[in-house]
CSV table of C-alpha atoms in Angstrom, one decimal:
chain,number,residue,atom,x,y,z
M,2,MET,CA,-7.3,5.7,8.6
M,3,SER,CA,-7.6,2.1,9.6
M,4,HIS,CA,-11.4,2.3,9.8
M,5,PRO,CA,-12.7,2.9,6.3
M,6,ASP,CA,-14.5,6.1,5.9
M,7,TYR,CA,-16.6,6.1,2.8
M,8,ARG,CA,-18.4,9.4,3.4
M,9,ALA,CA,-16.1,11.2,1.0
M,10,CYS,CA,-17.3,9.0,-1.9
M,11,GLY,CA,-20.5,10.9,-2.3
M,12,LEU,CA,-22.5,7.7,-2.5
M,13,PRO,CA,-25.1,6.5,0.0
M,14,VAL,CA,-23.0,4.4,2.3
M,15,ARG,CA,-24.5,1.1,3.4
M,16,PRO,CA,-23.5,1.0,7.1
M,17,GLU,CA,-23.4,-2.8,7.2
M,18,VAL,CA,-20.8,-2.8,4.5
M,19,GLU,CA,-18.7,-0.1,6.1
M,20,ALA,CA,-18.8,-1.9,9.4
M,21,LEU,CA,-17.9,-5.2,7.8
M,22,HIS,CA,-14.9,-3.6,6.1
M,23,ALA,CA,-13.6,-2.3,9.5
M,24,LYS,CA,-14.0,-5.8,10.9
M,25,LEU,CA,-12.2,-7.3,7.9
M,26,LEU,CA,-9.3,-4.9,8.3
M,27,GLY,CA,-9.0,-5.8,12.0
M,28,ARG,CA,-8.9,-9.5,11.2
M,29,LEU,CA,-6.2,-9.0,8.6
M,30,THR,CA,-3.8,-7.9,11.4
M,31,ARG,CA,-4.8,-10.4,14.1
M,32,ALA,CA,-3.4,-13.9,14.6
M,33,GLY,CA,-5.3,-16.4,12.5
M,34,THR,CA,-5.2,-20.1,12.4
M,35,TRP,CA,-1.6,-20.5,11.1
M,36,TRP,CA,-0.1,-17.0,10.8
M,37,THR,CA,0.5,-14.5,13.5
M,38,GLY,CA,-0.9,-11.0,13.3
M,39,VAL,CA,2.4,-9.6,12.3
M,40,GLU,CA,2.6,-12.1,9.5
M,41,ARG,CA,-0.9,-11.6,8.3
M,42,ARG,CA,-0.3,-7.8,8.2
M,43,ALA,CA,2.8,-8.5,6.2
M,44,ILE,CA,0.8,-10.6,3.7
M,45,ALA,CA,-1.8,-7.9,3.4
M,46,ALA,CA,1.0,-5.3,2.8
M,47,ALA,CA,2.5,-7.5,0.1
M,48,ALA,CA,-0.9,-7.9,-1.5
M,49,ARG,CA,-1.3,-4.1,-1.7
M,50,ALA,CA,2.2,-3.6,-3.1
M,51,ALA,CA,1.5,-6.2,-5.9
M,52,ARG,CA,-0.6,-3.7,-7.8
M,53,ASP,CA,2.4,-1.5,-8.6
M,54,CYS,CA,5.0,-4.3,-9.0
M,55,GLU,CA,7.1,-4.0,-12.1
M,56,LEU,CA,8.0,-7.7,-12.1
M,57,CYS,CA,4.3,-8.6,-12.1
M,58,ARG,CA,3.7,-6.2,-14.9
M,59,GLU,CA,6.4,-7.8,-17.0
M,60,ARG,CA,5.2,-11.3,-16.2
M,61,LYS,CA,1.6,-10.4,-17.0
M,62,ALA,CA,2.7,-9.3,-20.5
M,63,ALA,CA,4.9,-12.4,-21.0
M,64,LEU,CA,3.7,-15.6,-22.8
M,65,SER,CA,4.4,-17.5,-19.6
M,66,PRO,CA,4.9,-15.9,-16.1
M,67,ALA,CA,7.8,-18.3,-15.6
M,68,ALA,CA,9.7,-16.7,-18.4
M,69,VAL,CA,10.4,-13.6,-16.4
M,70,GLN,CA,12.5,-13.8,-13.3
M,71,GLY,CA,13.3,-11.1,-10.7
M,72,ARG,CA,12.4,-9.6,-7.4
M,73,HIS,CA,9.0,-8.3,-6.6
M,74,ASP,CA,8.5,-4.7,-5.5
M,75,GLY,CA,7.2,-3.9,-2.1
M,76,PRO,CA,8.0,-4.8,1.5
M,77,ASP,CA,10.4,-7.7,2.1
M,78,GLU,CA,9.1,-8.9,5.5
M,79,LEU,CA,8.2,-12.3,4.1
M,80,PRO,CA,10.3,-15.0,2.4
M,81,ALA,CA,10.6,-14.4,-1.4
M,82,GLU,CA,8.6,-17.5,-2.3
M,83,VAL,CA,5.7,-16.4,-0.1
M,84,VAL,CA,5.7,-12.9,-1.7
M,85,ASP,CA,5.7,-14.6,-5.1
M,86,VAL,CA,2.5,-16.5,-4.3
M,87,ILE,CA,0.8,-13.3,-3.0
M,88,HIS,CA,1.7,-11.3,-6.0
M,89,ARG,CA,0.7,-14.1,-8.5
M,90,VAL,CA,-2.7,-14.4,-6.8
M,91,VAL,CA,-3.3,-10.6,-7.0
M,92,THR,CA,-1.9,-9.8,-10.4
M,93,ASP,CA,-2.2,-13.0,-12.5
M,94,PRO,CA,-4.8,-15.3,-11.0
M,95,GLY,CA,-6.0,-16.7,-14.3
M,96,ARG,CA,-2.7,-18.4,-14.9
M,97,LEU,CA,-2.4,-20.2,-11.6
M,98,SER,CA,-2.3,-24.0,-12.2
M,99,LYS,CA,-2.2,-27.2,-10.3
M,100,SER,CA,1.5,-27.8,-11.2
M,101,TRP,CA,2.3,-24.3,-10.0
M,102,TYR,CA,0.5,-25.0,-6.7
M,103,GLU,CA,2.3,-28.3,-6.3
M,104,GLY,CA,5.6,-26.5,-6.9
M,105,VAL,CA,4.8,-24.0,-4.2
M,106,LEU,CA,4.3,-26.9,-1.7
M,107,GLU,CA,7.4,-28.8,-2.9
M,108,GLY,CA,9.5,-25.7,-2.5
M,109,GLY,CA,9.0,-25.9,1.2
M,110,GLY,CA,8.0,-22.3,1.8
M,111,LEU,CA,4.4,-23.1,2.6
M,112,ASP,CA,2.3,-26.1,3.6
M,113,ASP,CA,-1.3,-26.5,2.4
M,114,ALA,CA,-2.9,-24.9,5.5
M,115,HIS,CA,-0.6,-21.8,5.5
M,116,TYR,CA,-1.3,-21.5,1.8
M,117,VAL,CA,-5.1,-21.5,2.2
M,118,GLU,CA,-5.0,-18.9,5.0
M,119,LEU,CA,-2.6,-16.8,2.9
M,120,ILE,CA,-5.1,-16.9,0.0
M,121,GLY,CA,-7.8,-15.7,2.4
M,122,VAL,CA,-5.8,-12.7,3.6
M,123,THR,CA,-4.5,-11.8,0.2
M,124,VAL,CA,-7.9,-11.8,-1.5
M,125,THR,CA,-9.5,-9.9,1.3
M,126,LEU,CA,-7.0,-7.0,1.2
M,127,ASN,CA,-7.1,-6.9,-2.6
M,128,ALA,CA,-10.9,-6.7,-2.6
M,129,LEU,CA,-11.0,-3.9,-0.1
M,130,ASP,CA,-8.6,-1.9,-2.2
M,131,VAL,CA,-10.6,-2.6,-5.4
M,132,PHE,CA,-13.7,-1.4,-3.6
M,133,ALA,CA,-12.0,1.8,-2.4
M,134,ARG,CA,-10.9,2.7,-5.9
M,135,ALA,CA,-14.3,1.8,-7.3
M,136,VAL,CA,-16.1,4.3,-5.0
M,137,GLY,CA,-13.3,6.9,-5.3
M,138,VAL,CA,-11.6,6.9,-1.9
M,139,ASP,CA,-8.1,6.1,-0.6
M,140,SER,CA,-7.3,2.6,0.4
M,141,PRO,CA,-7.8,2.1,4.1
M,142,ARG,CA,-4.6,2.0,6.3
M,143,LEU,CA,-3.8,-1.3,7.8
M,144,PRO,CA,-4.1,-1.4,11.6
M,145,GLU,CA,-1.1,-2.2,13.6
M,146,ALA,CA,-0.6,-6.0,14.1
M,147,ALA,CA,-2.2,-7.4,17.3
M,148,ARG,CA,-0.3,-9.8,19.5
M,149,GLY,CA,-1.5,-13.4,19.9
M,150,GLU,CA,-0.7,-16.8,18.7
M,151,PRO,CA,-2.3,-18.7,15.8
M,152,SER,CA,-4.7,-21.5,16.9
M,153,ARG,CA,-3.1,-24.1,14.6
M,154,GLU,CA,-6.3,-26.2,14.5
M,155,ARG,CA,-6.5,-28.4,11.4
M,156,PRO,CA,-9.8,-30.0,10.6
M,157,ALA,CA,-9.3,-33.8,11.1
M,158,SER,CA,-11.7,-34.7,8.3
M,159,ALA,CA,-10.0,-32.5,5.6
M,160,ARG,CA,-8.9,-34.3,2.5
M,161,VAL,CA,-8.4,-33.7,-1.2
M,162,LEU,CA,-11.7,-34.1,-2.9
M,163,GLY,CA,-11.4,-32.5,-6.3
M,164,ALA,CA,-9.8,-29.1,-5.6
M,165,TRP,CA,-6.1,-28.8,-5.3
M,166,VAL,CA,-6.3,-28.1,-1.6
M,167,PRO,CA,-7.8,-30.3,1.0
M,168,GLN,CA,-11.4,-29.6,2.0
M,169,ILE,CA,-13.8,-30.7,4.7
M,170,PRO,CA,-16.0,-33.3,3.1
M,171,SER,CA,-19.8,-33.2,3.2
M,172,ARG,CA,-21.5,-36.0,5.1
M,173,ASP,CA,-22.0,-37.8,1.7
M,174,GLU,CA,-18.3,-37.5,0.9
M,175,GLY,CA,-16.7,-38.1,4.2
M,176,GLY,CA,-18.4,-40.8,6.1
M,177,ASP,CA,-19.2,-40.7,9.8
M,178,ASP,CA,-16.2,-38.7,10.9
M,179,ALA,CA,-17.0,-35.7,8.7
M,180,GLY,CA,-20.4,-34.6,10.1
M,181,ASP,CA,-19.4,-32.4,12.9
M,182,GLU,CA,-16.8,-30.3,11.1
M,183,TRP,CA,-19.1,-29.9,8.1
M,184,ARG,CA,-22.1,-29.0,10.3
M,185,SER,CA,-20.2,-26.4,12.3
M,186,LEU,CA,-19.4,-24.5,9.1
M,187,TYR,CA,-22.5,-25.1,7.0
M,188,GLY,CA,-25.3,-26.2,9.4
M,189,ASP,CA,-28.0,-27.9,7.4
M,190,MET,CA,-27.4,-26.1,4.1
M,191,PRO,CA,-28.7,-28.4,1.4
M,192,PHE,CA,-26.2,-27.2,-1.1
M,193,VAL,CA,-22.9,-25.5,-0.6
M,194,PRO,CA,-21.3,-24.1,-3.8
M,195,GLN,CA,-17.6,-25.0,-4.3
M,196,ILE,CA,-16.6,-21.5,-3.6
M,197,GLY,CA,-18.0,-21.8,-0.1
M,198,ARG,CA,-15.9,-24.9,0.5
M,199,ALA,CA,-12.7,-23.9,-1.2
M,200,LEU,CA,-11.0,-22.6,2.0
M,201,SER,CA,-12.5,-25.1,4.5
M,202,LEU,CA,-9.0,-26.4,5.4
M,203,VAL,CA,-9.0,-23.2,7.4
M,204,PRO,CA,-12.6,-22.8,8.7
M,205,ALA,CA,-12.0,-19.2,9.9
M,206,GLU,CA,-11.4,-18.2,6.3
M,207,VAL,CA,-14.7,-19.8,5.3
M,208,GLU,CA,-16.4,-17.7,8.0
M,209,ASN,CA,-14.6,-14.6,6.5
M,210,LEU,CA,-15.9,-15.5,3.1
M,211,LYS,CA,-19.5,-16.0,4.4
M,212,ASP,CA,-19.3,-12.6,6.1
M,213,ILE,CA,-18.2,-11.0,2.8
M,214,SER,CA,-20.7,-12.7,0.6
M,215,GLU,CA,-24.0,-11.6,2.2
M,216,PRO,CA,-23.7,-7.8,2.2
M,217,HIS,CA,-21.9,-7.6,-1.1
M,218,TYR,CA,-23.7,-10.3,-3.1
M,219,MET,CA,-25.9,-12.7,-1.2
M,220,ALA,CA,-25.7,-15.4,1.4
M,221,LEU,CA,-24.1,-18.6,0.1
M,222,GLU,CA,-27.3,-20.6,0.7
M,223,ASN,CA,-29.1,-18.3,-1.8
M,224,VAL,CA,-26.6,-18.5,-4.6
M,225,ALA,CA,-28.2,-21.7,-6.1
M,226,ASP,CA,-31.6,-20.1,-6.5
M,227,PRO,CA,-31.6,-18.1,-9.7
M,228,ARG,CA,-34.8,-16.3,-8.7
M,229,TYR,CA,-33.4,-15.1,-5.4
M,230,GLN,CA,-33.2,-11.3,-5.2
M,231,THR,CA,-31.3,-9.8,-2.3
M,232,PRO,CA,-33.7,-7.5,-0.5
M,233,GLY,CA,-33.0,-3.8,-0.5
M,234,ARG,CA,-30.6,-3.8,-3.4
M,235,ALA,CA,-30.7,-1.3,-6.3
M,236,LEU,CA,-29.6,-3.9,-8.8
M,237,ASP,CA,-31.7,-6.9,-9.9
M,238,ARG,CA,-30.2,-10.4,-10.0
M,239,LEU,CA,-29.5,-10.2,-13.7
M,240,GLN,CA,-27.6,-7.0,-13.4
M,241,MET,CA,-25.6,-8.5,-10.5
M,242,GLU,CA,-24.8,-11.5,-12.6
M,243,LEU,CA,-23.8,-9.4,-15.6
M,244,VAL,CA,-21.2,-7.5,-13.4
M,245,ALA,CA,-20.1,-10.8,-11.8
M,246,SER,CA,-19.5,-12.4,-15.2
M,247,ARG,CA,-17.6,-9.4,-16.5
M,248,VAL,CA,-15.3,-9.4,-13.5
M,249,SER,CA,-14.7,-13.1,-13.8
M,250,SER,CA,-14.0,-12.7,-17.5
M,251,LEU,CA,-11.5,-9.9,-16.9
M,252,ASN,CA,-9.8,-12.0,-14.2
M,253,ASP,CA,-9.6,-14.9,-16.7
M,254,CYS,CA,-11.5,-16.9,-14.1
M,255,PHE,CA,-13.6,-19.9,-15.0
M,256,TYR,CA,-15.8,-19.7,-11.9
H,5,MET,CA,-33.4,-1.5,-26.2
H,6,ALA,CA,-30.4,-0.2,-28.1
H,7,GLY,CA,-26.7,-0.6,-28.2
H,8,ALA,CA,-25.1,-2.7,-25.4
H,9,GLU,CA,-28.4,-3.1,-23.7
H,10,ALA,CA,-29.7,-4.9,-26.7
H,11,GLU,CA,-26.5,-7.0,-26.8
H,12,THR,CA,-26.6,-7.9,-23.1
H,13,GLY,CA,-30.4,-7.9,-22.6
H,14,VAL,CA,-29.8,-6.3,-19.2
H,15,THR,CA,-31.2,-3.0,-18.2
H,16,HIS,CA,-28.4,-0.4,-18.1
H,17,GLY,CA,-26.0,-3.2,-19.1
H,18,ALA,CA,-23.7,-0.8,-21.0
H,19,ALA,CA,-23.3,1.5,-18.1
H,20,LEU,CA,-22.7,-1.4,-15.7
H,21,LEU,CA,-20.1,-2.9,-18.0
H,22,ALA,CA,-18.3,0.4,-18.6
H,23,TYR,CA,-17.9,1.1,-14.9
H,24,THR,CA,-16.8,-2.5,-14.2
H,25,ASP,CA,-14.2,-2.3,-16.9
H,26,ALA,CA,-12.9,1.0,-15.6
H,27,VAL,CA,-12.5,-0.4,-12.1
H,28,MET,CA,-10.9,-3.6,-13.2
H,29,ALA,CA,-8.5,-1.5,-15.4
H,30,ASP,CA,-7.6,0.7,-12.4
H,31,ASP,CA,-8.2,3.7,-14.6
H,32,ALA,CA,-9.0,6.6,-12.2
H,33,SER,CA,-10.4,9.0,-14.8
H,34,ALA,CA,-12.5,6.3,-16.4
H,35,ILE,CA,-13.8,5.2,-13.1
H,36,ALA,CA,-14.9,8.7,-12.2
H,37,ARG,CA,-16.5,9.2,-15.6
H,38,THR,CA,-18.3,5.9,-15.8
H,39,ARG,CA,-19.3,6.1,-12.1
H,40,ASP,CA,-21.2,9.3,-12.9
H,41,ALA,CA,-22.8,7.8,-15.9
H,42,LEU,CA,-23.8,4.7,-14.0
H,43,ALA,CA,-25.3,6.9,-11.2
H,44,ALA,CA,-27.4,8.6,-13.8
H,45,ALA,CA,-28.7,5.2,-14.9
H,46,VAL,CA,-29.2,3.2,-11.8
H,47,GLY,CA,-28.8,5.8,-9.1
H,48,PRO,CA,-26.1,6.3,-6.4
H,49,ASP,CA,-27.3,3.2,-4.5
H,50,GLY,CA,-26.9,1.2,-7.7
H,51,VAL,CA,-23.3,2.4,-8.0
H,52,TRP,CA,-22.6,1.3,-4.5
H,53,ASP,CA,-24.1,-2.1,-5.1
H,54,THR,CA,-22.2,-2.5,-8.3
H,55,ALA,CA,-18.9,-1.8,-6.4
H,56,CYS,CA,-20.0,-4.5,-3.9
H,57,VAL,CA,-20.4,-7.1,-6.6
H,58,ILE,CA,-17.1,-6.2,-8.1
H,59,LEU,CA,-15.5,-6.6,-4.7
H,60,MET,CA,-17.2,-10.0,-4.2
H,61,PHE,CA,-16.1,-11.4,-7.5
H,62,ASN,CA,-12.5,-10.3,-7.0
H,63,VAL,CA,-12.6,-12.5,-3.9
H,64,VAL,CA,-14.5,-15.4,-5.6
H,65,ASP,CA,-12.3,-15.5,-8.7
H,66,ARG,CA,-9.0,-15.5,-6.8
H,67,VAL,CA,-10.2,-18.0,-4.3
H,68,ALA,CA,-11.4,-20.3,-7.1
H,69,ASP,CA,-8.2,-19.8,-9.2
H,70,ALA,CA,-5.8,-20.3,-6.2
H,71,THR,CA,-7.6,-23.4,-4.8
H,72,GLY,CA,-8.4,-25.2,-8.1
H,73,ILE,CA,-12.0,-25.9,-7.1
H,74,PRO,CA,-14.1,-27.7,-9.7
H,75,ILE,CA,-16.9,-25.7,-11.2
H,76,ASP,CA,-20.3,-26.5,-9.8
H,77,GLU,CA,-22.6,-28.2,-12.2
H,78,GLY,CA,-26.0,-26.5,-12.6
H,79,ILE,CA,-26.5,-23.1,-11.3
H,80,THR,CA,-23.0,-21.6,-11.3
H,81,ARG,CA,-22.3,-22.9,-14.7
H,82,ASP,CA,-25.6,-21.7,-16.0
H,83,MET,CA,-25.6,-18.3,-14.4
H,84,ARG,CA,-22.0,-17.3,-15.0
H,85,TYR,CA,-20.2,-19.6,-17.4
H,86,GLU,CA,-22.9,-20.1,-19.9
H,87,ILE,CA,-24.3,-16.5,-19.7
H,88,GLY,CA,-20.8,-15.2,-20.0
H,89,LYS,CA,-20.2,-17.4,-23.0
H,90,GLU,CA,-23.3,-16.2,-24.6
H,91,LEU,CA,-22.2,-12.6,-24.1
H,92,GLY,CA,-18.9,-13.3,-25.7
H,93,MET,CA,-17.0,-12.9,-22.4
H,94,GLY,CA,-14.6,-15.7,-23.1
H,95,HIS,CA,-14.5,-17.6,-19.8
H,96,LEU,CA,-12.0,-20.4,-19.7
H,97,THR,CA,-13.7,-23.7,-19.8
H,98,PRO,CA,-12.9,-26.1,-16.9
H,99,GLU,CA,-11.4,-28.4,-19.6
H,100,GLU,CA,-9.0,-25.7,-20.7
H,101,ARG,CA,-8.0,-25.0,-17.2
H,102,ALA,CA,-7.4,-28.6,-16.3
H,103,SER,CA,-5.1,-29.0,-19.2
H,104,ARG,CA,-2.7,-26.3,-17.9
């Protein structure tokens, strides 16, 4: 199935979540900003294959991932250096480093914009698969790739501001030329957490993240309010933060 | 409160963590077992919502790790990094990460 069907899980399905997952699957195989639909589908397929990759398993167990060389398991529709990025992000994200990122760009297989979009596709597919196993259903089938060309629109104001990748600056950070691009993504939000800005070199991936955030956790603008409780949820805020902290810890993530 | 609830200070904390651990370990039998236990504690809606948070932070963590964003001062640090540290969850500090 390419439309997720969670009825088999035996849990009360929240229709807005199921509908969003169908939308996310469709986006994974349509042309994005820098990659075609065929390429995005191939990225998603590689991300799915990473979970069972023997090389990734060996690297994860090694003192340093660079100590183990070899070929990743899974489809080979993409260049090896691109597949390596995808698999590293899925299976060993806690050991990504700035020097590794710089090496990826210097290797010539990806530029910063392709990299950012690739991250968006990779993490979305991985998250859908994690959810499927959490509720006890099969991973949804990827739709066939749709035809179409990437838009190839790079935000003019994007620059390196503290993250490894360039970001759209806030009005305070970017001067007069930054306002419109910031406003189109964030409106008048008084505070945007770094996670909401991380992918802003590819604004469509920020929109994707915003879409994911609200029905699974909360809208980005509410994250900064520790008293905020998402209406209609069976978990309170502290329970949600406990789960969030545990996931981050198990991913060796600082955020 | 007793056991893990006393340790975490969170209602049904032990069941939430057991299910989260099972999902993150990709252990199908443990997922089924802990999902049932969690459903008994927080109800089926609570299981669904827990799976949603797990999904969300598998996105957040990988985006953060792959883009090298700095940690937000204030709320994010307080609600995740500091709470996680208090619970002995061993988050990497930003300083540790920057030195890699």
